[in-house]
Amino acid sequence: EPSSEACPRGVPPANSETMVRHNNVVPNQHFHKTCWQDHVKTWFNQAARKKRRRIARQTKAAAIAPRPTAGLLRPVVHPPTIKYNYKLRQGRGFTFAELKEAGFGKKEALSLGIAVDHRRRNRSAESLQLNAQRLKEYKSKLIVFPRIRGKPKHGDAEAAELEQAVQKVGPIMPLPSAFAKEKAMVITEDMQEEGAYHKIRMARADYRLFGVRQKNRLMKELKD
């Protein structure tokens, strides 16, 4: 017969098998939800979609052949904001200054698979030279097909090069590394004694107090 003593609400009897060991939560599951099958999401079409994407890539590559499958050549730019500006990524298009430095015209570049962006400006000589060199390297490897086969014009590739041309799959040109890899070195005594933190703090202080110190120096010169 069950015990006639009533248990407090939410507290099982001491000899209950549902008690847990140590300082853990007492099991109190709620299996009252209905129609849970309606909220289960399945994706049995995953394999079919994978096949469909592969066929679409192959169809697109065949349609644009012998052009590269990656599309247009993009420049190398720095992303905005302090959080990401130390990295490198592909930009929208090359500037007019970069095209001129590499010897390309605006319309000629578009016809040769080079993206052009009329909005972007070169704010440093480093970015200009980096992308100009990228265009020159692309130009050295470029094989230009004639518009009408058998009737080549000035600038088109020779027949021997056309026979050896293969469609480029993957990135057209890899992005350069944003960091110069340093070789391992032996730590000297001068390196160990160098206070990098103090040096950085002093440099920041010199930069912050430059105007005040210059003002004080000029006022002192006027008084003398």
PDB file of C-alpha atoms in Angstrom:
ATOM      1  CA  GLU A   1       0.000   0.000   0.000  1.00  0.00           C
ATOM      2  CA  PRO A   2       1.253   3.524  -0.683  1.00  0.00           C
ATOM      3  CA  SER A   3       2.355   5.669   2.200  1.00  0.00           C
ATOM      4  CA  SER A   4      -0.320   7.873   3.689  1.00  0.00           C
ATOM      5  CA  GLU A   5       2.184  10.667   4.400  1.00  0.00           C
ATOM      6  CA  ALA A   6       1.955  13.465   1.860  1.00  0.00           C
ATOM      7  CA  CYS A   7       5.144  14.790   0.291  1.00  0.00           C
ATOM      8  CA  PRO A   8       5.829  18.536  -0.042  1.00  0.00           C
ATOM      9  CA  ARG A   9       5.144  19.957  -3.529  1.00  0.00           C
ATOM     10  CA  GLY A  10       8.074  19.297  -5.893  1.00  0.00           C
ATOM     11  CA  VAL A  11      10.086  17.249  -3.377  1.00  0.00           C
ATOM     12  CA  PRO A  12      10.043  13.457  -4.002  1.00  0.00           C
ATOM     13  CA  PRO A  13      10.284  11.013  -1.131  1.00  0.00           C
ATOM     14  CA  ALA A  14      13.718  10.156   0.188  1.00  0.00           C
ATOM     15  CA  ASN A  15      13.647   6.582  -1.112  1.00  0.00           C
ATOM     16  CA  SER A  16      12.568   7.609  -4.625  1.00  0.00           C
ATOM     17  CA  GLU A  17      14.627   6.322  -7.563  1.00  0.00           C
ATOM     18  CA  THR A  18      14.376   9.692  -9.338  1.00  0.00           C
ATOM     19  CA  MET A  19      16.757  11.419  -6.972  1.00  0.00           C
ATOM     20  CA  VAL A  20      20.100  12.426  -8.420  1.00  0.00           C
ATOM     21  CA  ARG A  21      23.494  12.274  -6.819  1.00  0.00           C
ATOM     22  CA  HIS A  22      25.597  15.231  -5.759  1.00  0.00           C
ATOM     23  CA  ASN A  23      24.576  18.850  -6.326  1.00  0.00           C
ATOM     24  CA  ASN A  24      22.560  18.367  -9.528  1.00  0.00           C
ATOM     25  CA  VAL A  25      19.084  19.336 -10.729  1.00  0.00           C
ATOM     26  CA  VAL A  26      16.175  17.092  -9.864  1.00  0.00           C
ATOM     27  CA  PRO A  27      14.708  15.666 -13.111  1.00  0.00           C
ATOM     28  CA  ASN A  28      11.468  17.437 -13.961  1.00  0.00           C
ATOM     29  CA  GLN A  29      10.804  16.869 -17.674  1.00  0.00           C
ATOM     30  CA  HIS A  30       7.737  18.226 -19.454  1.00  0.00           C
ATOM     31  CA  PHE A  31       6.640  15.955 -22.293  1.00  0.00           C
ATOM     32  CA  HIS A  32       3.439  17.783 -23.111  1.00  0.00           C
ATOM     33  CA  LYS A  33       4.203  19.261 -26.521  1.00  0.00           C
ATOM     34  CA  THR A  34       2.093  17.993 -29.404  1.00  0.00           C
ATOM     35  CA  CYS A  35       2.620  18.077 -33.184  1.00  0.00           C
ATOM     36  CA  TRP A  36       6.405  18.248 -32.769  1.00  0.00           C
ATOM     37  CA  GLN A  37       6.712  16.376 -36.052  1.00  0.00           C
ATOM     38  CA  ASP A  38       5.462  19.510 -37.836  1.00  0.00           C
ATOM     39  CA  HIS A  39       8.485  21.498 -36.601  1.00  0.00           C
ATOM     40  CA  VAL A  40      11.166  19.023 -37.692  1.00  0.00           C
ATOM     41  CA  LYS A  41      13.064  20.200 -40.762  1.00  0.00           C
ATOM     42  CA  THR A  42      14.630  17.695 -43.133  1.00  0.00           C
ATOM     43  CA  TRP A  43      16.823  18.152 -46.184  1.00  0.00           C
ATOM     44  CA  PHE A  44      16.728  14.955 -48.170  1.00  0.00           C
ATOM     45  CA  ASN A  45      17.421  16.991 -51.316  1.00  0.00           C
ATOM     46  CA  GLN A  46      20.986  17.759 -50.233  1.00  0.00           C
ATOM     47  CA  ALA A  47      22.594  15.289 -52.642  1.00  0.00           C
ATOM     48  CA  ALA A  48      20.367  16.423 -55.518  1.00  0.00           C
ATOM     49  CA  ARG A  49      21.189  20.072 -54.923  1.00  0.00           C
ATOM     50  CA  LYS A  50      24.894  19.248 -54.815  1.00  0.00           C
ATOM     51  CA  LYS A  51      24.579  17.594 -58.217  1.00  0.00           C
ATOM     52  CA  ARG A  52      22.533  20.513 -59.553  1.00  0.00           C
ATOM     53  CA  ARG A  53      25.161  23.042 -58.441  1.00  0.00           C
ATOM     54  CA  ARG A  54      27.948  21.016 -60.027  1.00  0.00           C
ATOM     55  CA  ILE A  55      26.072  20.770 -63.339  1.00  0.00           C
ATOM     56  CA  ALA A  56      25.386  24.530 -63.226  1.00  0.00           C
ATOM     57  CA  ARG A  57      29.092  25.252 -62.717  1.00  0.00           C
ATOM     58  CA  GLN A  58      30.017  22.999 -65.612  1.00  0.00           C
ATOM     59  CA  THR A  59      27.397  24.585 -67.866  1.00  0.00           C
ATOM     60  CA  LYS A  60      28.586  28.094 -67.008  1.00  0.00           C
ATOM     61  CA  ALA A  61      32.238  27.143 -67.576  1.00  0.00           C
ATOM     62  CA  ALA A  62      31.387  25.709 -70.993  1.00  0.00           C
ATOM     63  CA  ALA A  63      29.396  28.825 -71.909  1.00  0.00           C
ATOM     64  CA  ILE A  64      32.196  31.279 -71.097  1.00  0.00           C
ATOM     65  CA  ALA A  65      35.077  29.094 -72.351  1.00  0.00           C
ATOM     66  CA  PRO A  66      37.940  29.746 -72.966  1.00  0.00           C
ATOM     67  CA  ARG A  67      37.603  32.553 -70.395  1.00  0.00           C
ATOM     68  CA  PRO A  68      38.524  31.774 -66.758  1.00  0.00           C
ATOM     69  CA  THR A  69      35.759  30.259 -64.672  1.00  0.00           C
ATOM     70  CA  ALA A  70      36.383  32.787 -61.855  1.00  0.00           C
ATOM     71  CA  GLY A  71      35.174  35.680 -64.020  1.00  0.00           C
ATOM     72  CA  LEU A  72      36.933  39.046 -64.113  1.00  0.00           C
ATOM     73  CA  LEU A  73      40.301  39.915 -62.619  1.00  0.00           C
ATOM     74  CA  ARG A  74      39.863  41.929 -59.407  1.00  0.00           C
ATOM     75  CA  PRO A  75      42.298  44.283 -57.638  1.00  0.00           C
ATOM     76  CA  VAL A  76      43.829  43.857 -54.201  1.00  0.00           C
ATOM     77  CA  VAL A  77      42.444  46.288 -51.607  1.00  0.00           C
ATOM     78  CA  HIS A  78      42.436  46.826 -47.856  1.00  0.00           C
ATOM     79  CA  PRO A  79      39.065  46.426 -46.107  1.00  0.00           C
ATOM     80  CA  PRO A  80      37.719  49.449 -44.180  1.00  0.00           C
ATOM     81  CA  THR A  81      37.767  50.003 -40.385  1.00  0.00           C
ATOM     82  CA  ILE A  82      40.640  49.455 -37.969  1.00  0.00           C
ATOM     83  CA  LYS A  83      39.468  45.925 -37.235  1.00  0.00           C
ATOM     84  CA  TYR A  84      40.117  44.629 -40.765  1.00  0.00           C
ATOM     85  CA  ASN A  85      42.311  47.165 -42.584  1.00  0.00           C
ATOM     86  CA  TYR A  86      45.488  45.150 -41.950  1.00  0.00           C
ATOM     87  CA  LYS A  87      44.200  42.366 -44.212  1.00  0.00           C
ATOM     88  CA  LEU A  88      43.884  42.128 -47.998  1.00  0.00           C
ATOM     89  CA  ARG A  89      40.890  41.134 -50.106  1.00  0.00           C
ATOM     90  CA  GLN A  90      39.615  41.435 -53.663  1.00  0.00           C
ATOM     91  CA  GLY A  91      38.069  44.778 -54.648  1.00  0.00           C
ATOM     92  CA  ARG A  92      35.359  45.713 -57.121  1.00  0.00           C
ATOM     93  CA  GLY A  93      37.563  46.902 -59.958  1.00  0.00           C
ATOM     94  CA  PHE A  94      40.799  48.611 -60.972  1.00  0.00           C
ATOM     95  CA  THR A  95      41.073  52.390 -61.002  1.00  0.00           C
ATOM     96  CA  PHE A  96      41.818  54.444 -64.092  1.00  0.00           C
ATOM     97  CA  ALA A  97      45.251  55.317 -62.706  1.00  0.00           C
ATOM     98  CA  GLU A  98      46.130  51.631 -62.250  1.00  0.00           C
ATOM     99  CA  LEU A  99      45.002  50.815 -65.784  1.00  0.00           C
ATOM    100  CA  LYS A 100      47.052  53.695 -67.182  1.00  0.00           C
ATOM    101  CA  GLU A 101      50.121  52.610 -65.213  1.00  0.00           C
ATOM    102  CA  ALA A 102      49.844  49.087 -66.634  1.00  0.00           C
ATOM    103  CA  GLY A 103      49.150  50.259 -70.194  1.00  0.00           C
ATOM    104  CA  PHE A 104      45.456  49.365 -70.493  1.00  0.00           C
ATOM    105  CA  GLY A 105      42.588  51.445 -71.808  1.00  0.00           C
ATOM    106  CA  LYS A 106      39.191  51.557 -70.088  1.00  0.00           C
ATOM    107  CA  LYS A 107      37.260  49.745 -72.819  1.00  0.00           C
ATOM    108  CA  GLU A 108      40.208  47.508 -73.658  1.00  0.00           C
ATOM    109  CA  ALA A 109      40.393  46.306 -70.051  1.00  0.00           C
ATOM    110  CA  LEU A 110      36.719  45.304 -70.020  1.00  0.00           C
ATOM    111  CA  SER A 111      37.193  43.338 -73.238  1.00  0.00           C
ATOM    112  CA  LEU A 112      40.176  41.466 -71.726  1.00  0.00           C
ATOM    113  CA  GLY A 113      38.448  40.258 -68.560  1.00  0.00           C
ATOM    114  CA  ILE A 114      39.576  43.066 -66.233  1.00  0.00           C
ATOM    115  CA  ALA A 115      37.076  44.656 -63.835  1.00  0.00           C
ATOM    116  CA  VAL A 116      37.003  48.485 -63.829  1.00  0.00           C
ATOM    117  CA  ASP A 117      35.728  50.687 -60.988  1.00  0.00           C
ATOM    118  CA  HIS A 118      35.351  54.390 -61.745  1.00  0.00           C
ATOM    119  CA  ARG A 119      34.572  55.253 -58.092  1.00  0.00           C
ATOM    120  CA  ARG A 120      37.665  53.949 -56.308  1.00  0.00           C
ATOM    121  CA  ARG A 121      40.687  56.246 -55.905  1.00  0.00           C
ATOM    122  CA  ASN A 122      44.322  55.479 -55.152  1.00  0.00           C
ATOM    123  CA  ARG A 123      45.233  57.148 -51.870  1.00  0.00           C
ATOM    124  CA  SER A 124      48.741  55.700 -51.667  1.00  0.00           C
ATOM    125  CA  ALA A 125      51.554  54.894 -54.034  1.00  0.00           C
ATOM    126  CA  GLU A 126      51.791  51.394 -52.565  1.00  0.00           C
ATOM    127  CA  SER A 127      48.276  50.376 -53.666  1.00  0.00           C
ATOM    128  CA  LEU A 128      48.847  51.885 -57.108  1.00  0.00           C
ATOM    129  CA  GLN A 129      52.065  49.948 -57.677  1.00  0.00           C
ATOM    130  CA  LEU A 130      50.656  46.731 -56.211  1.00  0.00           C
ATOM    131  CA  ASN A 131      47.674  46.616 -58.563  1.00  0.00           C
ATOM    132  CA  ALA A 132      49.647  47.921 -61.532  1.00  0.00           C
ATOM    133  CA  GLN A 133      52.095  45.054 -61.056  1.00  0.00           C
ATOM    134  CA  ARG A 134      49.128  42.685 -60.773  1.00  0.00           C
ATOM    135  CA  LEU A 135      47.842  43.897 -64.137  1.00  0.00           C
ATOM    136  CA  LYS A 136      51.256  43.586 -65.772  1.00  0.00           C
ATOM    137  CA  GLU A 137      51.626  40.012 -64.549  1.00  0.00           C
ATOM    138  CA  TYR A 138      48.133  39.224 -65.857  1.00  0.00           C
ATOM    139  CA  LYS A 139      49.023  40.777 -69.207  1.00  0.00           C
ATOM    140  CA  SER A 140      52.160  38.650 -69.511  1.00  0.00           C
ATOM    141  CA  LYS A 141      50.123  35.434 -69.105  1.00  0.00           C
ATOM    142  CA  LEU A 142      47.145  36.540 -71.196  1.00  0.00           C
ATOM    143  CA  ILE A 143      46.183  34.725 -74.404  1.00  0.00           C
ATOM    144  CA  VAL A 144      43.857  36.883 -76.524  1.00  0.00           C
ATOM    145  CA  PHE A 145      41.606  35.018 -78.953  1.00  0.00           C
ATOM    146  CA  PRO A 146      40.629  36.783 -82.193  1.00  0.00           C
ATOM    147  CA  ARG A 147      36.984  37.777 -82.568  1.00  0.00           C
ATOM    148  CA  ILE A 148      36.852  35.995 -85.920  1.00  0.00           C
ATOM    149  CA  ARG A 149      38.768  32.722 -85.985  1.00  0.00           C
ATOM    150  CA  GLY A 150      41.356  32.720 -88.736  1.00  0.00           C
ATOM    151  CA  LYS A 151      41.457  36.530 -88.964  1.00  0.00           C
ATOM    152  CA  PRO A 152      43.730  37.692 -86.122  1.00  0.00           C
ATOM    153  CA  LYS A 153      44.296  41.389 -85.492  1.00  0.00           C
ATOM    154  CA  HIS A 154      47.076  43.303 -83.788  1.00  0.00           C
ATOM    155  CA  GLY A 155      47.461  42.112 -80.212  1.00  0.00           C
ATOM    156  CA  ASP A 156      45.864  38.708 -80.723  1.00  0.00           C
ATOM    157  CA  ALA A 157      47.748  35.565 -79.827  1.00  0.00           C
ATOM    158  CA  GLU A 158      49.416  33.343 -82.413  1.00  0.00           C
ATOM    159  CA  ALA A 159      47.859  30.126 -83.649  1.00  0.00           C
ATOM    160  CA  ALA A 160      50.325  27.964 -81.704  1.00  0.00           C
ATOM    161  CA  GLU A 161      49.344  29.658 -78.429  1.00  0.00           C
ATOM    162  CA  LEU A 162      45.657  29.275 -79.198  1.00  0.00           C
ATOM    163  CA  GLU A 163      46.055  25.519 -79.615  1.00  0.00           C
ATOM    164  CA  GLN A 164      47.753  25.204 -76.213  1.00  0.00           C
ATOM    165  CA  ALA A 165      45.268  27.426 -74.365  1.00  0.00           C
ATOM    166  CA  VAL A 166      43.414  25.758 -71.477  1.00  0.00           C
ATOM    167  CA  GLN A 167      40.535  27.239 -69.517  1.00  0.00           C
ATOM    168  CA  LYS A 168      41.678  28.499 -66.107  1.00  0.00           C
ATOM    169  CA  VAL A 169      39.772  26.861 -63.228  1.00  0.00           C
ATOM    170  CA  GLY A 170      39.866  28.455 -59.790  1.00  0.00           C
ATOM    171  CA  PRO A 171      41.293  31.858 -58.799  1.00  0.00           C
ATOM    172  CA  ILE A 172      42.808  33.771 -61.707  1.00  0.00           C
ATOM    173  CA  MET A 173      45.673  35.142 -59.622  1.00  0.00           C
ATOM    174  CA  PRO A 174      46.277  34.477 -55.914  1.00  0.00           C
ATOM    175  CA  LEU A 175      46.174  37.334 -53.447  1.00  0.00           C
ATOM    176  CA  PRO A 176      49.549  38.440 -52.093  1.00  0.00           C
ATOM    177  CA  SER A 177      50.276  37.872 -48.439  1.00  0.00           C
ATOM    178  CA  ALA A 178      49.554  40.851 -46.195  1.00  0.00           C
ATOM    179  CA  PHE A 179      52.488  39.985 -43.939  1.00  0.00           C
ATOM    180  CA  ALA A 180      56.149  39.434 -44.728  1.00  0.00           C
ATOM    181  CA  LYS A 181      57.212  36.133 -43.227  1.00  0.00           C
ATOM    182  CA  GLU A 182      60.116  36.558 -40.856  1.00  0.00           C
ATOM    183  CA  LYS A 183      62.799  33.966 -40.320  1.00  0.00           C
ATOM    184  CA  ALA A 184      63.489  32.528 -36.894  1.00  0.00           C
ATOM    185  CA  MET A 185      66.274  34.295 -35.032  1.00  0.00           C
ATOM    186  CA  VAL A 186      68.218  33.985 -31.820  1.00  0.00           C
ATOM    187  CA  ILE A 187      67.052  36.356 -29.076  1.00  0.00           C
ATOM    188  CA  THR A 188      69.973  38.544 -28.037  1.00  0.00           C
ATOM    189  CA  GLU A 189      70.596  40.311 -24.735  1.00  0.00           C
ATOM    190  CA  ASP A 190      69.681  43.664 -26.294  1.00  0.00           C
ATOM    191  CA  MET A 191      66.262  42.256 -27.267  1.00  0.00           C
ATOM    192  CA  GLN A 192      65.682  40.975 -23.763  1.00  0.00           C
ATOM    193  CA  GLU A 193      66.613  44.291 -22.188  1.00  0.00           C
ATOM    194  CA  GLU A 194      64.492  46.294 -24.625  1.00  0.00           C
ATOM    195  CA  GLY A 195      61.298  47.656 -23.034  1.00  0.00           C
ATOM    196  CA  ALA A 196      58.812  47.499 -25.885  1.00  0.00           C
ATOM    197  CA  TYR A 197      55.858  48.572 -23.758  1.00  0.00           C
ATOM    198  CA  HIS A 198      57.686  51.623 -22.437  1.00  0.00           C
ATOM    199  CA  LYS A 199      58.863  52.568 -25.911  1.00  0.00           C
ATOM    200  CA  ILE A 200      55.301  52.418 -27.299  1.00  0.00           C
ATOM    201  CA  ARG A 201      53.945  54.487 -24.380  1.00  0.00           C
ATOM    202  CA  MET A 202      56.623  57.141 -24.893  1.00  0.00           C
ATOM    203  CA  ALA A 203      55.925  57.285 -28.628  1.00  0.00           C
ATOM    204  CA  ARG A 204      52.215  57.798 -27.952  1.00  0.00           C
ATOM    205  CA  ALA A 205      52.997  60.489 -25.405  1.00  0.00           C
ATOM    206  CA  ASP A 206      55.329  62.305 -27.820  1.00  0.00           C
ATOM    207  CA  TYR A 207      52.637  62.236 -30.493  1.00  0.00           C
ATOM    208  CA  ARG A 208      49.929  63.453 -28.112  1.00  0.00           C
ATOM    209  CA  LEU A 209      52.016  66.242 -26.533  1.00  0.00           C
ATOM    210  CA  PHE A 210      53.681  67.465 -29.729  1.00  0.00           C
ATOM    211  CA  GLY A 211      51.499  70.559 -30.060  1.00  0.00           C
ATOM    212  CA  VAL A 212      51.728  71.549 -26.399  1.00  0.00           C
ATOM    213  CA  ARG A 213      55.490  71.177 -26.344  1.00  0.00           C
ATOM    214  CA  GLN A 214      55.889  73.147 -29.567  1.00  0.00           C
ATOM    215  CA  LYS A 215      53.705  75.932 -28.188  1.00  0.00           C
ATOM    216  CA  ASN A 216      55.699  76.073 -24.958  1.00  0.00           C
ATOM    217  CA  ARG A 217      58.968  76.131 -26.873  1.00  0.00           C
ATOM    218  CA  LEU A 218      57.832  79.007 -29.115  1.00  0.00           C
ATOM    219  CA  MET A 219      56.555  80.995 -26.129  1.00  0.00           C
ATOM    220  CA  LYS A 220      59.868  80.477 -24.353  1.00  0.00           C
ATOM    221  CA  GLU A 221      61.751  81.728 -27.428  1.00  0.00           C
ATOM    222  CA  LEU A 222      59.587  84.850 -27.601  1.00  0.00           C
ATOM    223  CA  LYS A 223      60.232  85.642 -23.940  1.00  0.00           C
ATOM    224  CA  ASP A 224      63.960  85.248 -24.377  1.00  0.00           C
TER     225      ASP A 224
END
